[in-house]
Coordinates of C-alpha atoms and ligand atoms in Angstrom, one line a residue:
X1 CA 0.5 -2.6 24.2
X2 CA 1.7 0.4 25.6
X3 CA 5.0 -1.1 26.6
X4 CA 5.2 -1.7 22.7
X5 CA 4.5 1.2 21.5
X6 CA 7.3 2.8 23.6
X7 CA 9.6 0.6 22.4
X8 CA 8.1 0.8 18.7
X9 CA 8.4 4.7 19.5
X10 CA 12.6 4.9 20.9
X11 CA 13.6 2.6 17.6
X12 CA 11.9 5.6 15.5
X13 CA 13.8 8.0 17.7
X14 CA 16.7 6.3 17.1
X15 CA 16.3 6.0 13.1
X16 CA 18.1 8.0 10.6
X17 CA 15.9 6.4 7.8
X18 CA 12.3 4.7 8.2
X19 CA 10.4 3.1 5.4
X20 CA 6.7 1.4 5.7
X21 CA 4.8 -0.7 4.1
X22 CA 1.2 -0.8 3.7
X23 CA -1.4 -3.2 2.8
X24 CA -5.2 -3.2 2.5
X25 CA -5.6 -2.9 6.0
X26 CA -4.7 0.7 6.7
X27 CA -7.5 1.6 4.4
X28 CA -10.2 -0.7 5.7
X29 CA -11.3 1.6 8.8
X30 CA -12.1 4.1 5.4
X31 CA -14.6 1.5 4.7
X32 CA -12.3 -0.4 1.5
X33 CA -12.6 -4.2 1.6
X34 CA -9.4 -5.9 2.2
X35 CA -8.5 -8.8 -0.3
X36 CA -8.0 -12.0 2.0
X37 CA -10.6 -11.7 4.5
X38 CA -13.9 -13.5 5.0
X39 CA -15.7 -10.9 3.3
X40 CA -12.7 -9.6 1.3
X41 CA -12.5 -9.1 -2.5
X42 CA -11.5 -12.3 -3.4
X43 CA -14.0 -14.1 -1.8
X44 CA -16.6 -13.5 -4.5
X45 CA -14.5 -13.5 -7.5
X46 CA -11.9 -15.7 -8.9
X47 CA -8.4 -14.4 -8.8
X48 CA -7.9 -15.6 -12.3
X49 CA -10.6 -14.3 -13.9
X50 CA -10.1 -10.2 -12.4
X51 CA -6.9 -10.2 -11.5
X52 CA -5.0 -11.4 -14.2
X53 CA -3.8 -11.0 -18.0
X54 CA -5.2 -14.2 -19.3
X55 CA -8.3 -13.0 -17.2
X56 CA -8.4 -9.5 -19.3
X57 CA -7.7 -10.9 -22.5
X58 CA -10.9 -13.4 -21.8
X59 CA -13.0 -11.0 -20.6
X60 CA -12.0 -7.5 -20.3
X61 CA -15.5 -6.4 -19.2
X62 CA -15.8 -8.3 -16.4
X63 CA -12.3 -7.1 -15.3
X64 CA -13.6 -3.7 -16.3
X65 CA -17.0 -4.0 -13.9
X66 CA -14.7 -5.5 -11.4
X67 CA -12.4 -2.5 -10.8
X68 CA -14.9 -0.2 -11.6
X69 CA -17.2 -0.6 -8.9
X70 CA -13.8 -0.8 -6.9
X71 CA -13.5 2.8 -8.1
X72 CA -16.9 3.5 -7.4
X73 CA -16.0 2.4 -3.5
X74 CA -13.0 4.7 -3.5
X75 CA -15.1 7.6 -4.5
X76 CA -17.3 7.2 -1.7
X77 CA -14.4 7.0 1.3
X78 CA -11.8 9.4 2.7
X79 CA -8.3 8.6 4.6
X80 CA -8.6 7.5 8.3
X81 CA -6.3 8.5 11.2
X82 CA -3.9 5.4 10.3
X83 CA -3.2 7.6 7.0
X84 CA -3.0 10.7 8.5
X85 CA -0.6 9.4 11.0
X86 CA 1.8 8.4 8.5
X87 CA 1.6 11.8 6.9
X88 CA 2.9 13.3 10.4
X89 CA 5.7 10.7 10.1
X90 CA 6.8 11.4 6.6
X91 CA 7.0 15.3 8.2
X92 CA 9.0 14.1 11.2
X93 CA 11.4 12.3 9.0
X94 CA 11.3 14.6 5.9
X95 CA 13.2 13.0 2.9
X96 CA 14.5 9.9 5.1
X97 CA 11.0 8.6 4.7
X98 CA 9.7 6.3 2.3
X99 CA 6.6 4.8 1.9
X100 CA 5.5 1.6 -0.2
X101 CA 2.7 0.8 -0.6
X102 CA 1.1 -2.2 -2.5
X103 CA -2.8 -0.3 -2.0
X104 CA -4.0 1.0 -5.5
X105 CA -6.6 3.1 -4.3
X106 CA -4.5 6.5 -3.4
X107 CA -5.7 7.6 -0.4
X108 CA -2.3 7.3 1.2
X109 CA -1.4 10.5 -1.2
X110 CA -5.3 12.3 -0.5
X111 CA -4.1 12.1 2.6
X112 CA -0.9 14.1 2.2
X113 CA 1.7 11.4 2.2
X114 CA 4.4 12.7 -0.6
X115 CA 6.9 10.4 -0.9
X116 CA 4.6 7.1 -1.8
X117 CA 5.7 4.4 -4.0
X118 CA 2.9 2.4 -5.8
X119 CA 4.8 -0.7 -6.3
X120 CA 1.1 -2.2 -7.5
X121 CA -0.3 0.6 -9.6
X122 CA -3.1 2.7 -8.9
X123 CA -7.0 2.2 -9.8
X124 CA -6.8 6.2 -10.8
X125 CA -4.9 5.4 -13.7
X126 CA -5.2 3.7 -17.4
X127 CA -2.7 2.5 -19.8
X128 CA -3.6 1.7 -23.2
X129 CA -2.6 -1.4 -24.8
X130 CA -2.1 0.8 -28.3
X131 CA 0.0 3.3 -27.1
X132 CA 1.3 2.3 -24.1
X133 CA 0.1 5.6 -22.5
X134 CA -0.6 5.8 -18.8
X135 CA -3.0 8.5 -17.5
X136 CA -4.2 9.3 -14.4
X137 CA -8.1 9.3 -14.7
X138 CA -8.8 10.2 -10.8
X139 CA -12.0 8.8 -9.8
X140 CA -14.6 9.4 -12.9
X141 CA -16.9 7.1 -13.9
X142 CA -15.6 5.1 -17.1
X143 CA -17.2 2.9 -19.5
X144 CA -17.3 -0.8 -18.8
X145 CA -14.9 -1.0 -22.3
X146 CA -13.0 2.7 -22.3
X147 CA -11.0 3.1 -25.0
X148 CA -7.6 5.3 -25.7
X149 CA -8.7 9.2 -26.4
X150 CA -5.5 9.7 -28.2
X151 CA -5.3 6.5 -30.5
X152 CA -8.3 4.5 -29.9
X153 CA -6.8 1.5 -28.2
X154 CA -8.1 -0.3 -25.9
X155 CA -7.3 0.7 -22.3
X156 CA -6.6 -1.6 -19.1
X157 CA -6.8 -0.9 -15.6
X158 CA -2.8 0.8 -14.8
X159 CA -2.6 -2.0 -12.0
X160 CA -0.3 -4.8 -11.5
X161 CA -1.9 -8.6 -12.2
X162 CA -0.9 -11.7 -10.8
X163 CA 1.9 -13.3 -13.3
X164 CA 3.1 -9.4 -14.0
X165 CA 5.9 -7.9 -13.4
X166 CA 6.2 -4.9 -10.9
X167 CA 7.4 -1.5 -12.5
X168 CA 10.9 -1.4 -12.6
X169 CA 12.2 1.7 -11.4
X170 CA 9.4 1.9 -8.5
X171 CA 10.6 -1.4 -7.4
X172 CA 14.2 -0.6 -7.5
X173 CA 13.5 2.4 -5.4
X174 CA 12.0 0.4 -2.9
X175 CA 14.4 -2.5 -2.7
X176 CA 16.4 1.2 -1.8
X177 CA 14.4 1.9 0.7
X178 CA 13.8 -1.1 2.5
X179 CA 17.9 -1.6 2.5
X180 CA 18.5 1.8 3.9
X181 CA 16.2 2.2 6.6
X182 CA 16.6 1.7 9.8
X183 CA 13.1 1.0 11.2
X184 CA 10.3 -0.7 8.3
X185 CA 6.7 -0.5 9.4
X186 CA 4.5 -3.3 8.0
X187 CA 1.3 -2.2 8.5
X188 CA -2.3 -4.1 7.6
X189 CA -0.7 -6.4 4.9
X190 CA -0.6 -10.2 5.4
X191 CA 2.7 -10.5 3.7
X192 CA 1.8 -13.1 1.8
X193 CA 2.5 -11.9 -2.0
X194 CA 6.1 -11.7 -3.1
X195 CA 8.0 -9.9 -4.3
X196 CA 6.1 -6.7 -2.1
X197 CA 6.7 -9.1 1.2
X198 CA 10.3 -9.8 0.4
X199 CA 11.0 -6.2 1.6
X200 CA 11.0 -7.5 4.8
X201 CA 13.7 -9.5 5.0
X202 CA 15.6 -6.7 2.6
X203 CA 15.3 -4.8 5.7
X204 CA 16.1 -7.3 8.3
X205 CA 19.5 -8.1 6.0
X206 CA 21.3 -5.6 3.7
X207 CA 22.5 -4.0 6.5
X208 CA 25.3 -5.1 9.2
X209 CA 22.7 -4.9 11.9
X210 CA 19.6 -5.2 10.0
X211 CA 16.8 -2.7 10.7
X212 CA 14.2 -2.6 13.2
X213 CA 10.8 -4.5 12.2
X214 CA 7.7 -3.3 13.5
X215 CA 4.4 -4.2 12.5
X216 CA 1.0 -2.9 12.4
X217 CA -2.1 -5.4 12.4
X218 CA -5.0 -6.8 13.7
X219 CA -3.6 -9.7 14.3
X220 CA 0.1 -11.4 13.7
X221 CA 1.0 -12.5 10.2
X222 CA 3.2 -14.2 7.6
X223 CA 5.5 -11.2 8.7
X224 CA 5.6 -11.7 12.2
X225 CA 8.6 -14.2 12.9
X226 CA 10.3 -10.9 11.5
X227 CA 9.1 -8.3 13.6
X228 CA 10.8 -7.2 16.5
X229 CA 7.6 -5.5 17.7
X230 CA 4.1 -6.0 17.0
X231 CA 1.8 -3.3 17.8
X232 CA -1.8 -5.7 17.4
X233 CA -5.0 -3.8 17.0
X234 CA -6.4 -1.7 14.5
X235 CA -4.2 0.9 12.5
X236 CA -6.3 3.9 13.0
X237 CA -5.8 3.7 16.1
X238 CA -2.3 2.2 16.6
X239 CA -0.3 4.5 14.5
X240 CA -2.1 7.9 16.3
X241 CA -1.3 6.2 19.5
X242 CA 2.7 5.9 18.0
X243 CA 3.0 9.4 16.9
X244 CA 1.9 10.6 19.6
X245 CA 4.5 8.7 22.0
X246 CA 7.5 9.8 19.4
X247 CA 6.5 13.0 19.8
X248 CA 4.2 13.8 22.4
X249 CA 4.6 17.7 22.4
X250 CA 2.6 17.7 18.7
X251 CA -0.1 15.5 19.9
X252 CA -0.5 18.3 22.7
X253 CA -0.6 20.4 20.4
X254 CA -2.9 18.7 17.7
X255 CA -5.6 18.1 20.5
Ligands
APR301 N1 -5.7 -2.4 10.9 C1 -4.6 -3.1 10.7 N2 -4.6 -4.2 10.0 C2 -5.7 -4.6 9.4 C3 -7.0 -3.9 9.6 C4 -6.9 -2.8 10.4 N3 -8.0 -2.0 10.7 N4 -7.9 -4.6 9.0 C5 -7.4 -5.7 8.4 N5 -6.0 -5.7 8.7 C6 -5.0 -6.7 8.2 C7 -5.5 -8.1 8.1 O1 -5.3 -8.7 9.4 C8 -4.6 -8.7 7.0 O2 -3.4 -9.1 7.6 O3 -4.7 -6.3 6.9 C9 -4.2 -7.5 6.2 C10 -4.9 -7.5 4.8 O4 -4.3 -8.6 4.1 P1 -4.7 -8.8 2.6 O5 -6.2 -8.8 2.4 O6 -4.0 -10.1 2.2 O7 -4.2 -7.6 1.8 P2 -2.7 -7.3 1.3 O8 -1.7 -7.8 2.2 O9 -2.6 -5.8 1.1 O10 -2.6 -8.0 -0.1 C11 -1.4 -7.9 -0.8 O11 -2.4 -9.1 -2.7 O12 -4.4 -9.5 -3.6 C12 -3.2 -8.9 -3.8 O13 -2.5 -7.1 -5.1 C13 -3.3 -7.4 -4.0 O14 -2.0 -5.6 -3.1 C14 -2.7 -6.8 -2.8 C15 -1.7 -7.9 -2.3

């Protein structure tokens, strides 16, 4: 591991431009279930029925309930060092850093993380299907059926479904991203839903020599044929242990 993380931290040196992208996993040491594990979210409900437009025109309160009490969770955790390592990368790298991220719950941002793309939508936010308005709600409890305050519409969950289309110019600017950089962290995702898992190869293609794959995981993945490096373990502790070998005068200082 160690001998990974070195080499994980002199590609980083070596990087004008890094981008990463995260998954459910760099939020489950904050306590938020992942989707595709044993216990994960869709173990007990039917991707179909929560998780998709024909799902929400059937039964918009049971969607409703669904992300609700996924709110509810959020409420109740706070960012772990996985996040907050990220944040120190984004201030290492300033404006050459982007971060994707296909999580909805926006801790990445509670965390301080500035430059975060939400290429999945966020469970903060409502759009109503009057109006067409998107608003960011935060975290307070709403009705199992909330409805527009402006036109009286009624309002979905500002998250993308399965069968929908991500939106366009966050996409775009992370198709960007992923072409430009020279290092892409994957980090607690299982790279198994497309199009967020085709920034991968983006990376490992646009550019003559193709960027510098390194992922972050419990264990290896869908992505891991692509990775150069694989730092295996859990991300709170990982991606302290990475920042702290790219710049190990801060962690000095930080203890
Ligand atoms: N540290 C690092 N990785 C972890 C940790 C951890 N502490 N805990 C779990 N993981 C890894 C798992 O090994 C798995 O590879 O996180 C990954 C979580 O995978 P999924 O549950 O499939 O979540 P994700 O990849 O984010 O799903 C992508 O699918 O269901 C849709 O829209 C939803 O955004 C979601 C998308």
């Amino acid at each position: 591991m160690n001998e990974s993380i070195e080499r994980a931290a002199e590609a980083l040196r070596n990087a004008k431009r890094v981008a990463v992208l995260t998954g459910a996993g760099v939020s489950a040491e904050s306590g938020v279930p992942t989707f595709r594990a044993s216990d994960g979210l869709w173990e007990g409900h039917r991707i179909e029925d929560v998780a998709t437009p024909t799902g929400f025109a059937r039964d918009p309160e049971l969607v409703w309930k669904f992300y609700n009490a996924r709110r509810a969770n959020v409420a109740t955790v706070t960012p772990n060092p996985g996040h907050l390592a990220l944040v120190k990368l984004e201030e290492h790298f300033g404006d050459r850093f982007t971060l994707v991220t296909q999580n909805v719950d926006g801790l990445h941002q509670q965390a301080g993380s500035r430059n975060v793309l939400e290429i999945h939508g966020s469970l903060r936010e409502t759009r109503c299907l009057g109006c067409a308005k998107v608003e960011h709600r935060g975290l307070e409890v709403l009705e199992d059926r909330p409805v527009c305050p402006h036109c009286g519409g009624w309002l979905r969950p500002n998250i993308v479904w399965f069968h929908e289309m991500l939106p366009e110019k966050i996409w775009t600017d992370a198709q960007y991203a992923a072409g430009l950089c020279d290092v892409l962290l994957v980090v607690g995702t299982s790279a198994m839903v497309y199009p967020a898992a085709s920034l991968i190869p983006i990376a490992k293609s646009t550019r003559d020599r193709g960027a510098t794959i390194i992922e972050c995981n419990l264990t290896p993945t869908a992505a891991s044929r692509e990775a150069d490096i694989g730092l295996y373990g859990p991300s709170g502790e990982t991606l302290p242990g990475l920042l702290d070998s790219l710049n190990p005068q801060s962690a000095i200082r930080n203890r």
